[in-house]
PDB file of C-alpha atoms in Angstrom:
ATOM      1  CA  THR A  57      10.106   8.510  16.814  1.00 77.00           C
ATOM      2  CA  VAL A  58       6.369   8.426  16.259  1.00 86.00           C
ATOM      3  CA  LEU A  59       4.153   5.527  17.314  1.00 90.00           C
ATOM      4  CA  PHE A  60       1.381   4.804  14.780  1.00 91.00           C
ATOM      5  CA  ASP A  61      -1.459   2.832  16.337  1.00 93.00           C
ATOM      6  CA  HIS A  62      -4.268   1.539  14.179  1.00 92.00           C
ATOM      7  CA  HIS A  63      -6.258   0.450  17.218  1.00 94.00           C
ATOM      8  CA  ALA A  64      -8.856  -2.325  17.081  1.00 94.00           C
ATOM      9  CA  SER A  65     -10.801  -3.608  20.069  1.00 94.00           C
ATOM     10  CA  PRO A  66     -14.476  -4.246  19.245  1.00 95.00           C
ATOM     11  CA  SER A  67     -15.326  -4.656  22.938  1.00 95.00           C
ATOM     12  CA  PHE A  68     -13.835  -1.231  23.824  1.00 96.00           C
ATOM     13  CA  ILE A  69     -14.439   1.309  21.078  1.00 97.00           C
ATOM     14  CA  LYS A  70     -15.885   4.428  22.693  1.00 98.00           C
ATOM     15  CA  GLY A  71     -13.148   6.303  24.550  1.00 97.00           C
ATOM     16  CA  SER A  72     -10.402   3.870  23.502  1.00 97.00           C
ATOM     17  CA  LEU A  73      -8.325   6.477  21.675  1.00 98.00           C
ATOM     18  CA  ALA A  74      -8.391   8.923  24.594  1.00 97.00           C
ATOM     19  CA  THR A  75      -7.245   6.086  26.863  1.00 97.00           C
ATOM     20  CA  LEU A  76      -4.383   5.268  24.490  1.00 96.00           C
ATOM     21  CA  ARG A  77      -3.480   8.947  24.221  1.00 97.00           C
ATOM     22  CA  ARG A  78      -3.143   9.304  28.005  1.00 96.00           C
ATOM     23  CA  ALA A  79      -0.915   6.218  28.222  1.00 96.00           C
ATOM     24  CA  VAL A  80       1.324   7.189  25.310  1.00 95.00           C
ATOM     25  CA  GLU A  81       1.703  10.786  26.431  1.00 96.00           C
ATOM     26  CA  LYS A  82       2.421   9.663  30.005  1.00 96.00           C
ATOM     27  CA  VAL A  83       5.631   8.034  28.774  1.00 95.00           C
ATOM     28  CA  GLY A  84       6.440  10.979  26.491  1.00 94.00           C
ATOM     29  CA  LEU A  85       6.001   9.357  23.077  1.00 93.00           C
ATOM     30  CA  ARG A  86       4.656  11.093  20.006  1.00 93.00           C
ATOM     31  CA  SER A  87       1.810   9.234  18.333  1.00 94.00           C
ATOM     32  CA  ALA A  88      -0.677   9.166  15.485  1.00 95.00           C
ATOM     33  CA  LEU A  89      -3.777   7.306  16.668  1.00 97.00           C
ATOM     34  CA  CYS A  90      -6.919   6.042  14.968  1.00 98.00           C
ATOM     35  CA  TYR A  91      -9.575   3.401  15.440  1.00 98.00           C
ATOM     36  CA  GLU A  92      -9.677   0.572  12.872  1.00 97.00           C
ATOM     37  CA  THR A  93     -13.129   0.855  11.310  1.00 98.00           C
ATOM     38  CA  THR A  94     -14.438  -2.312   9.662  1.00 98.00           C
ATOM     39  CA  ASP A  95     -17.694  -3.845   8.452  1.00 98.00           C
ATOM     40  CA  ARG A  96     -16.734  -7.160  10.089  1.00 96.00           C
ATOM     41  CA  ASN A  97     -18.578  -6.172  13.278  1.00 94.00           C
ATOM     42  CA  GLY A  98     -21.791  -5.121  11.513  1.00 97.00           C
ATOM     43  CA  PHE A  99     -23.099  -1.618  10.920  1.00 97.00           C
ATOM     44  CA  GLU A 100     -23.287  -0.913  14.639  1.00 97.00           C
ATOM     45  CA  GLY A 101     -19.590  -1.729  15.097  1.00 97.00           C
ATOM     46  CA  ARG A 102     -18.637   0.181  11.959  1.00 98.00           C
ATOM     47  CA  ASP A 103     -20.577   3.248  13.043  1.00 98.00           C
ATOM     48  CA  ALA A 104     -19.074   3.096  16.536  1.00 98.00           C
ATOM     49  CA  GLY A 105     -15.591   2.990  14.987  1.00 98.00           C
ATOM     50  CA  ILE A 106     -16.292   6.009  12.818  1.00 98.00           C
ATOM     51  CA  ALA A 107     -17.794   7.841  15.802  1.00 98.00           C
ATOM     52  CA  GLU A 108     -14.670   7.102  17.863  1.00 98.00           C
ATOM     53  CA  ASN A 109     -12.432   8.486  15.118  1.00 98.00           C
ATOM     54  CA  ARG A 110     -14.633  11.594  14.835  1.00 98.00           C
ATOM     55  CA  ALA A 111     -14.721  12.153  18.600  1.00 98.00           C
ATOM     56  CA  PHE A 112     -10.957  11.810  18.905  1.00 98.00           C
ATOM     57  CA  LEU A 113     -10.347  14.237  16.039  1.00 98.00           C
ATOM     58  CA  ALA A 114     -12.818  16.710  17.568  1.00 97.00           C
ATOM     59  CA  GLY A 115     -10.675  16.724  20.723  1.00 95.00           C
ATOM     60  CA  GLY A 116      -7.827  18.179  18.689  1.00 92.00           C
ATOM     61  CA  ALA A 117      -4.182  17.328  18.385  1.00 93.00           C
ATOM     62  CA  SER A 118      -1.732  17.893  21.206  1.00 93.00           C
ATOM     63  CA  ALA A 119       1.999  18.537  21.173  1.00 93.00           C
ATOM     64  CA  LEU A 120       2.519  14.764  21.196  1.00 95.00           C
ATOM     65  CA  THR A 121      -0.575  13.204  19.615  1.00 95.00           C
ATOM     66  CA  LEU A 122      -2.251  13.481  16.240  1.00 94.00           C
ATOM     67  CA  GLY A 123      -5.513  11.806  15.275  1.00 97.00           C
ATOM     68  CA  MET A 124      -6.197  10.040  11.998  1.00 97.00           C
ATOM     69  CA  VAL A 125      -9.153   8.090  10.581  1.00 98.00           C
ATOM     70  CA  GLY A 126      -8.617   4.325  10.619  1.00 98.00           C
ATOM     71  CA  GLY A 127      -9.887   1.755   8.172  1.00 97.00           C
ATOM     72  CA  HIS A 128      -9.206  -1.947   8.133  1.00 97.00           C
ATOM     73  CA  ALA A 129      -8.319  -3.656   4.844  1.00 96.00           C
ATOM     74  CA  SER A 130     -10.371  -2.734   1.782  1.00 96.00           C
ATOM     75  CA  PHE A 131     -11.995  -6.168   1.601  1.00 97.00           C
ATOM     76  CA  THR A 132     -13.663  -5.490   4.979  1.00 97.00           C
ATOM     77  CA  LEU A 133     -15.077  -2.102   3.924  1.00 98.00           C
ATOM     78  CA  SER A 134     -18.094  -1.379   1.719  1.00 97.00           C
ATOM     79  CA  ASP A 135     -18.252   1.644  -0.562  1.00 97.00           C
ATOM     80  CA  GLU A 136     -20.620   3.232   1.955  1.00 98.00           C
ATOM     81  CA  SER A 137     -18.045   2.703   4.711  1.00 98.00           C
ATOM     82  CA  LEU A 138     -15.294   4.255   2.595  1.00 98.00           C
ATOM     83  CA  ASP A 139     -17.515   7.286   2.007  1.00 98.00           C
ATOM     84  CA  LEU A 140     -18.143   7.563   5.761  1.00 98.00           C
ATOM     85  CA  LEU A 141     -14.395   7.368   6.424  1.00 98.00           C
ATOM     86  CA  ALA A 142     -13.743  10.048   3.805  1.00 98.00           C
ATOM     87  CA  GLY A 143     -16.323  12.305   5.455  1.00 98.00           C
ATOM     88  CA  ALA A 144     -14.765  11.789   8.878  1.00 98.00           C
ATOM     89  CA  ALA A 145     -11.294  12.567   7.523  1.00 97.00           C
ATOM     90  CA  ARG A 146     -12.512  15.646   5.659  1.00 97.00           C
ATOM     91  CA  ASP A 147     -14.578  16.975   8.578  1.00 97.00           C
ATOM     92  CA  GLY A 148     -11.730  16.316  11.029  1.00 96.00           C
ATOM     93  CA  HIS A 149      -9.066  17.889   8.758  1.00 95.00           C
ATOM     94  CA  SER A 150      -7.214  14.601   8.858  1.00 95.00           C
ATOM     95  CA  SER A 151      -6.381  11.660   6.649  1.00 94.00           C
ATOM     96  CA  LEU A 152      -6.779   7.905   6.414  1.00 96.00           C
ATOM     97  CA  HIS A 153      -4.592   5.195   7.966  1.00 95.00           C
ATOM     98  CA  VAL A 154      -5.490   1.917   6.242  1.00 96.00           C
ATOM     99  CA  HIS A 155      -4.068  -1.570   5.882  1.00 93.00           C
ATOM    100  CA  LEU A 156      -3.680  -2.159   2.176  1.00 92.00           C
ATOM    101  CA  ALA A 157      -2.682  -5.150   0.026  1.00 93.00           C
ATOM    102  CA  GLU A 158      -1.303  -6.997   3.040  1.00 91.00           C
ATOM    103  CA  ASP A 159      -2.694 -10.168   1.491  1.00 93.00           C
ATOM    104  CA  ARG A 160      -3.589 -11.050  -2.098  1.00 94.00           C
ATOM    105  CA  ALA A 161      -7.199 -11.511  -0.937  1.00 95.00           C
ATOM    106  CA  ASP A 162      -7.469  -7.732  -0.532  1.00 96.00           C
ATOM    107  CA  VAL A 163      -6.307  -7.162  -4.115  1.00 96.00           C
ATOM    108  CA  GLU A 164      -8.512  -9.915  -5.567  1.00 97.00           C
ATOM    109  CA  ASP A 165     -11.603  -8.727  -3.680  1.00 97.00           C
ATOM    110  CA  CYS A 166     -11.096  -5.188  -4.925  1.00 97.00           C
ATOM    111  CA  ARG A 167     -10.703  -6.305  -8.552  1.00 96.00           C
ATOM    112  CA  GLU A 168     -13.854  -8.482  -8.307  1.00 97.00           C
ATOM    113  CA  ARG A 169     -15.830  -5.751  -6.556  1.00 95.00           C
ATOM    114  CA  THR A 170     -14.750  -2.724  -8.588  1.00 96.00           C
ATOM    115  CA  GLY A 171     -12.839  -3.905 -11.648  1.00 96.00           C
ATOM    116  CA  SER A 172      -9.879  -1.800 -10.564  1.00 95.00           C
ATOM    117  CA  GLY A 173      -7.047  -1.778  -8.045  1.00 95.00           C
ATOM    118  CA  LEU A 174      -6.857  -0.696  -4.417  1.00 96.00           C
ATOM    119  CA  ILE A 175      -5.230   2.675  -5.072  1.00 95.00           C
ATOM    120  CA  ALA A 176      -7.945   3.521  -7.624  1.00 95.00           C
ATOM    121  CA  ARG A 177     -10.621   2.479  -5.111  1.00 97.00           C
ATOM    122  CA  LEU A 178      -9.237   4.762  -2.413  1.00 96.00           C
ATOM    123  CA  ARG A 179      -8.826   7.603  -4.917  1.00 94.00           C
ATOM    124  CA  SER A 180     -12.450   7.225  -6.088  1.00 96.00           C
ATOM    125  CA  HIS A 181     -13.629   7.784  -2.511  1.00 97.00           C
ATOM    126  CA  GLY A 182     -11.370  10.788  -1.906  1.00 96.00           C
ATOM    127  CA  LEU A 183      -9.161   8.903   0.530  1.00 96.00           C
ATOM    128  CA  LEU A 184      -5.840   9.003  -1.308  1.00 92.00           C
ATOM    129  CA  THR A 185      -4.619  12.266   0.177  1.00 88.00           C
ATOM    130  CA  PRO A 186      -0.980  13.352   0.586  1.00 80.00           C
ATOM    131  CA  ARG A 187      -0.971  12.497   4.300  1.00 84.00           C
ATOM    132  CA  ALA A 188      -2.726   9.119   4.041  1.00 89.00           C
ATOM    133  CA  VAL A 189      -0.886   6.213   5.647  1.00 89.00           C
ATOM    134  CA  LEU A 190      -1.083   3.105   3.480  1.00 89.00           C
ATOM    135  CA  ALA A 191       0.329   0.327   5.632  1.00 89.00           C
ATOM    136  CA  HIS A 192       1.844  -2.866   4.193  1.00 88.00           C
ATOM    137  CA  GLY A 193       1.246  -2.574   0.435  1.00 88.00           C
ATOM    138  CA  VAL A 194       2.987  -5.903  -0.095  1.00 88.00           C
ATOM    139  CA  HIS A 195       0.790  -6.851  -3.077  1.00 91.00           C
ATOM    140  CA  LEU A 196       0.499  -3.485  -4.817  1.00 91.00           C
ATOM    141  CA  THR A 197       1.474  -3.356  -8.488  1.00 90.00           C
ATOM    142  CA  ARG A 198       4.591  -1.498  -9.639  1.00 87.00           C
ATOM    143  CA  LYS A 199       2.345   1.211 -11.079  1.00 90.00           C
ATOM    144  CA  GLU A 200       0.532   1.593  -7.731  1.00 91.00           C
ATOM    145  CA  VAL A 201       3.855   1.742  -5.833  1.00 87.00           C
ATOM    146  CA  ALA A 202       5.076   4.433  -8.235  1.00 86.00           C
ATOM    147  CA  GLU A 203       1.898   6.479  -7.703  1.00 86.00           C
ATOM    148  CA  VAL A 204       2.079   6.165  -3.922  1.00 83.00           C
ATOM    149  CA  THR A 205       5.758   7.126  -3.768  1.00 80.00           C
ATOM    150  CA  ALA A 206       5.195  10.082  -6.098  1.00 79.00           C
ATOM    151  CA  ARG A 207       2.447  11.338  -3.771  1.00 75.00           C
ATOM    152  CA  LEU A 208       4.678  10.764  -0.739  1.00 72.00           C
ATOM    153  CA  ARG A 209       7.587  12.632  -2.331  1.00 67.00           C
ATOM    154  CA  ALA A 210       5.310  15.536  -3.233  1.00 68.00           C
ATOM    155  CA  ALA A 211       3.891  15.706   0.295  1.00 65.00           C
ATOM    156  CA  MET A 212       7.326  15.531   1.919  1.00 64.00           C
ATOM    157  CA  GLN A 213       9.061  17.656  -0.726  1.00 57.00           C
ATOM    158  CA  ALA A 214      11.891  15.140  -0.512  1.00 51.00           C
ATOM    159  CA  ASP A 215      14.545  14.428  -3.123  1.00 53.00           C
ATOM    160  CA  TYR A 216      14.053  10.713  -2.628  1.00 50.00           C
ATOM    161  CA  VAL A 217      11.972   8.201  -0.676  1.00 53.00           C
ATOM    162  CA  VAL A 218      13.289   4.969   0.836  1.00 53.00           C
ATOM    163  CA  LEU A 219      10.941   1.970   0.797  1.00 56.00           C
ATOM    164  CA  GLY A 220      11.680  -0.950   3.087  1.00 58.00           C
ATOM    165  CA  GLY A 221      10.258  -4.004   4.750  1.00 55.00           C
ATOM    166  CA  GLY A 222       8.032  -6.730   3.403  1.00 56.00           C
ATOM    167  CA  ASN A 223       8.786  -7.552  -0.203  1.00 56.00           C
ATOM    168  CA  ALA A 224      10.478  -4.228  -1.064  1.00 58.00           C
ATOM    169  CA  LYS A 225      13.690  -5.986  -2.063  1.00 57.00           C
ATOM    170  CA  LYS A 226      11.776  -7.985  -4.687  1.00 57.00           C
ATOM    171  CA  LEU A 227      10.853  -4.827  -6.621  1.00 58.00           C
ATOM    172  CA  ASP A 228      12.653  -4.357  -9.917  1.00 60.00           C
ATOM    173  CA  GLY A 229      13.114  -0.997 -11.546  1.00 61.00           C
ATOM    174  CA  VAL A 230      11.622   1.241  -8.864  1.00 62.00           C
ATOM    175  CA  ALA A 231      10.551   4.708  -9.920  1.00 61.00           C
ATOM    176  CA  LYS A 232      12.999   7.596 -10.128  1.00 63.00           C
ATOM    177  CA  GLY A 233      13.556   9.091  -6.690  1.00 62.00           C
ATOM    178  CA  VAL A 234      12.916   5.817  -4.876  1.00 62.00           C
ATOM    179  CA  GLU A 235      15.589   3.824  -3.094  1.00 60.00           C
ATOM    180  CA  LEU A 236      15.278   0.438  -1.394  1.00 58.00           C
ATOM    181  CA  GLY A 237      16.256  -0.023   2.229  1.00 59.00           C
ATOM    182  CA  ASP A 238      15.493  -2.184   5.218  1.00 54.00           C
ATOM    183  CA  ASN A 239      13.091  -1.573   8.096  1.00 50.00           C
ATOM    184  CA  ALA A 240      15.732   0.514   9.893  1.00 47.00           C
ATOM    185  CA  ASN A 241      15.367   3.336   7.339  1.00 43.00           C
ATOM    186  CA  ALA A 242      12.018   2.636   5.724  1.00 43.00           C
ATOM    187  CA  PHE A 243       9.849   5.530   4.576  1.00 43.00           C
ATOM    188  CA  ILE A 244      12.348   8.307   5.130  1.00 43.00           C
ATOM    189  CA  GLY A 245      13.232  10.965   2.646  1.00 40.00           C
ATOM    190  CA  GLY A 246      16.225  13.167   1.989  1.00 37.00           C
TER     191      GLY A 246
END
């Protein structure tokens, strides 16, 4: 079991991930931690979030804890912010953990802003890496789901990937190598 925490506390950014790491490791859990960077708290808040992700990654992984770079939903991130997140991930030899297409507003904002979809937006900023965590994805298109699962299968070298939760059961004709499941076996491979 691995705990993924996409931490967000605008009143406690600096040092928050180290605090979480100590607590999680104290109880013996494995974790992947990041700070949820967003433009919603202004440039100062955004920059503090990126700095916290960078500082945590600079501290290195432990036997129980891995750092990632966190980004809130696409509609709360400018192109400049996405570039800053990509730089932090690249410099820290890590990848992005982002909330994506959790609401239609995220999809609609991206189409209005860029003329393309969310997956294309992340790809254009170098953020769609094999180890990226794309949380939710409820409103992704079939084509985007197929691309994400193909990348996941390639990264895991799995024969199949199981998608579960949210609206997964509403998908028709999932891509070859993809099976539908429930939250109990979501995102595993065989």
